[in-house]
Backbone as numpy.savetxt, mean C-alpha at the origin, in Angstrom:
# Nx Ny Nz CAx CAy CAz Cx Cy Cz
-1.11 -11.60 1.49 -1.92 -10.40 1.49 -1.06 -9.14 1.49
0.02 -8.72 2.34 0.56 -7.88 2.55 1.65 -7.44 1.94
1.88 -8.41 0.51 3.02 -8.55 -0.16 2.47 -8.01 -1.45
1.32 -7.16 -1.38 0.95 -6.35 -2.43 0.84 -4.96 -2.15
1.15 -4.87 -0.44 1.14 -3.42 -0.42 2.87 -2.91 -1.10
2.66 -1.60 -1.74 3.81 -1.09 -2.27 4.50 0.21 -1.43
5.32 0.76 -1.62 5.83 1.88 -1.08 5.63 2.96 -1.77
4.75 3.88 -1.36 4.11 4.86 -1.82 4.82 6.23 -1.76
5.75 6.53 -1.05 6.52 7.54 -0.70 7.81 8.15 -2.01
7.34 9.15 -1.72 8.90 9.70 -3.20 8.83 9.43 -4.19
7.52 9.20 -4.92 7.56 8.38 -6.83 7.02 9.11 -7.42
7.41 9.14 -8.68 6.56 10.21 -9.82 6.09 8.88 -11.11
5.23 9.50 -10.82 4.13 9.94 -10.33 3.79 9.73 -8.86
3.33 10.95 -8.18 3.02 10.62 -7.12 1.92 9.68 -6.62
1.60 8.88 -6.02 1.14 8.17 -5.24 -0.83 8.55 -5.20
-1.75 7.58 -5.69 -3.07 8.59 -5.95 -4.23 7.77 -4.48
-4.84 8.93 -4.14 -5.72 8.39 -2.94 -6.03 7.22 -3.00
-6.11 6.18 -4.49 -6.64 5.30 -4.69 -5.67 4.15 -4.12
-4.27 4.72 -4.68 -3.30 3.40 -3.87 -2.88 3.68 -2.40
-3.55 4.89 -1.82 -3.14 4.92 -0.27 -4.46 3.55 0.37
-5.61 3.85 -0.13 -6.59 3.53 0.51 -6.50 1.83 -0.28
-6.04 1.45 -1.33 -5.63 -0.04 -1.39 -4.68 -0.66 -0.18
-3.88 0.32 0.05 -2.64 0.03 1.17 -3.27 -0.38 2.44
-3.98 0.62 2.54 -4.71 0.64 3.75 -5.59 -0.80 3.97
-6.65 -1.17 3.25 -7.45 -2.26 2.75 -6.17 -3.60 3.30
-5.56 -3.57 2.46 -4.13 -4.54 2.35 -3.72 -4.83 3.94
-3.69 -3.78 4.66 -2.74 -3.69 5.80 -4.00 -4.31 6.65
-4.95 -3.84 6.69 -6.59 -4.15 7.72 -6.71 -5.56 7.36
-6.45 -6.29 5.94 -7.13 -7.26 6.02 -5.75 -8.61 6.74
-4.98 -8.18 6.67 -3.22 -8.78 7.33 -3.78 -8.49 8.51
-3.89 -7.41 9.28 -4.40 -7.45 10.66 -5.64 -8.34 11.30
-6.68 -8.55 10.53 -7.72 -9.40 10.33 -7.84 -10.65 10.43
-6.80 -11.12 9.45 -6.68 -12.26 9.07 -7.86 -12.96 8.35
-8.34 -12.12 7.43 -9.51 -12.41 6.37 -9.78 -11.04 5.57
-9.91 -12.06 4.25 -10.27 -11.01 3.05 -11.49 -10.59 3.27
-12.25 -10.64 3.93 -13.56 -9.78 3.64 -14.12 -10.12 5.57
-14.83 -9.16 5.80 -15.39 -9.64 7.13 -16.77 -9.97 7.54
-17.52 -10.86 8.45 -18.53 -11.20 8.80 -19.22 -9.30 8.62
-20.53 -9.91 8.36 -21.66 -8.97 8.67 -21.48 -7.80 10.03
-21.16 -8.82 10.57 -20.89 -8.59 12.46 -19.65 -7.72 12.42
-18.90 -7.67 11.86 -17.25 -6.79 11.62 -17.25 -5.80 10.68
-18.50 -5.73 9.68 -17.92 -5.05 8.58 -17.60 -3.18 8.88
-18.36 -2.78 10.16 -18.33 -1.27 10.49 -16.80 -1.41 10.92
-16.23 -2.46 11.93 -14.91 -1.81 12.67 -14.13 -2.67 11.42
-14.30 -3.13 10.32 -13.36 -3.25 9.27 -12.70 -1.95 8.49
-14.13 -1.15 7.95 -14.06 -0.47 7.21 -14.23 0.76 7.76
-14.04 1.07 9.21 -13.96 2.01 10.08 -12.28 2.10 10.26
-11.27 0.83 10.29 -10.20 0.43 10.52 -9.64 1.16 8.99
-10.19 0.64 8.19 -9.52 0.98 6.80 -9.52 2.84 6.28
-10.79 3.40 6.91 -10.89 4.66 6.71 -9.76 5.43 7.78
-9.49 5.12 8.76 -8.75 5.56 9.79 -7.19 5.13 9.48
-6.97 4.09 9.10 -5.42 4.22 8.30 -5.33 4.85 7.10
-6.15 4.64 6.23 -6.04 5.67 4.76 -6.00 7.03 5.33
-6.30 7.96 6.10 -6.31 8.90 6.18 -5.14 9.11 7.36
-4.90 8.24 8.08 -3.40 8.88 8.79 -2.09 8.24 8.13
-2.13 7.33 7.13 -0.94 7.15 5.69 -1.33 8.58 5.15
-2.32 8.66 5.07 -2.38 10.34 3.72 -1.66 12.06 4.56
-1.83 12.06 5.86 -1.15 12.72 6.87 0.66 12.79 6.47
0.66 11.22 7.25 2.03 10.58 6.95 2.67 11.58 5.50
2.25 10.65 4.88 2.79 10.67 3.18 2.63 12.21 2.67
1.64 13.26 2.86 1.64 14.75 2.65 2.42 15.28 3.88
3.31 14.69 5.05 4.15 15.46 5.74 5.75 14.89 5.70
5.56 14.10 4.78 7.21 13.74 4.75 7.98 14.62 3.93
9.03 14.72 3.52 10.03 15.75 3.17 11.08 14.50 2.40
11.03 14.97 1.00 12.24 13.95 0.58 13.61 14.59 0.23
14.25 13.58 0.41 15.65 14.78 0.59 16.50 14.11 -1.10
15.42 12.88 -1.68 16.06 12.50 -3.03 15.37 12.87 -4.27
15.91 12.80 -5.59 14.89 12.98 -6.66 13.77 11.89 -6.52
12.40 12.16 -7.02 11.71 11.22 -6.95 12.16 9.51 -7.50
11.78 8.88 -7.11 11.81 7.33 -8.07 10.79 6.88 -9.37
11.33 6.06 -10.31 10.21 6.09 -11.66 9.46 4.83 -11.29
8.33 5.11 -11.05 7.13 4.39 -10.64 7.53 2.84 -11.32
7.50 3.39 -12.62 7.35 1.86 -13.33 8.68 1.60 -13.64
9.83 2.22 -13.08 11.28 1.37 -13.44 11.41 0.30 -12.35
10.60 1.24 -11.32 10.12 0.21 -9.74 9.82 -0.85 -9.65
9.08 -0.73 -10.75 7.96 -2.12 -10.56 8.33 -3.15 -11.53
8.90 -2.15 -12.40 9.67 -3.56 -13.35 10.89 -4.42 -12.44
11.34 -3.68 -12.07 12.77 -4.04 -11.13 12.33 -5.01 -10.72
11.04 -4.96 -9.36 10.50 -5.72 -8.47 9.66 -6.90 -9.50
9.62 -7.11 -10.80 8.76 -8.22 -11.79 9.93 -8.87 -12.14
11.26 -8.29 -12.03 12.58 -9.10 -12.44 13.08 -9.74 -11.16
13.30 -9.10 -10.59 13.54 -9.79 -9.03 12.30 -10.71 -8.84
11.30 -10.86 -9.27 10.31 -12.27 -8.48 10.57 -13.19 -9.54
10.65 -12.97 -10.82 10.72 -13.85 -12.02 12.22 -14.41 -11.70
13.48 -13.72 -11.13 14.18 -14.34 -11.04 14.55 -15.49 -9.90
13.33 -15.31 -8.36 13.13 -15.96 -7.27 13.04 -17.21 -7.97
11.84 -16.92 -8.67 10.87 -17.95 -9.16 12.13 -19.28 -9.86
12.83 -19.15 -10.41 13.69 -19.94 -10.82 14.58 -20.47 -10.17
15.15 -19.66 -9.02 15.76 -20.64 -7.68 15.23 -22.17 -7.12
């Protein structure tokens, strides 16, 4: 589950509410320990998920980078070469 959250900090393109609040989702349901929750859970799920998306979005609009940004997708290719190359170990 938690091996899809990414690092959102310092990339250009910057980072869009949509992948803070995936992060967030990601991180609640690792804490959980279930992809989706009973009837009975779903307010302090998605009460949990609104309350980290918005103190990551705090976080992430008060950090200060002291490097040039990183290229989103040189990132992610990097990280598709590094698993493709796991994968063959």
């Amino acid at each position: 589950m938690c091996r899809n959250i990414k690092p959102l900090f310092n990339f250009a393109p910057p980072a869009t509410d949509a992948d803070i609040r995936a992060a967030a989702l990601q991180f609640v349901r690792k804490i959980a320990g279930t992809r989706a929750p009973s009837k009975a859970n779903t307010d302090a799920f998605e009460r949990a998920v609104e309350e980290i998306y918005e103190s990551s979005k705090r976080m992430l609009d008060g950090l200060v980078a002291t490097t040039p940004p990183r290229d989103r997708a040189r990132f992610e290719a990097m990280k598709r070469l590094r698993y493709k190359t796991a994968e063959r170990r």
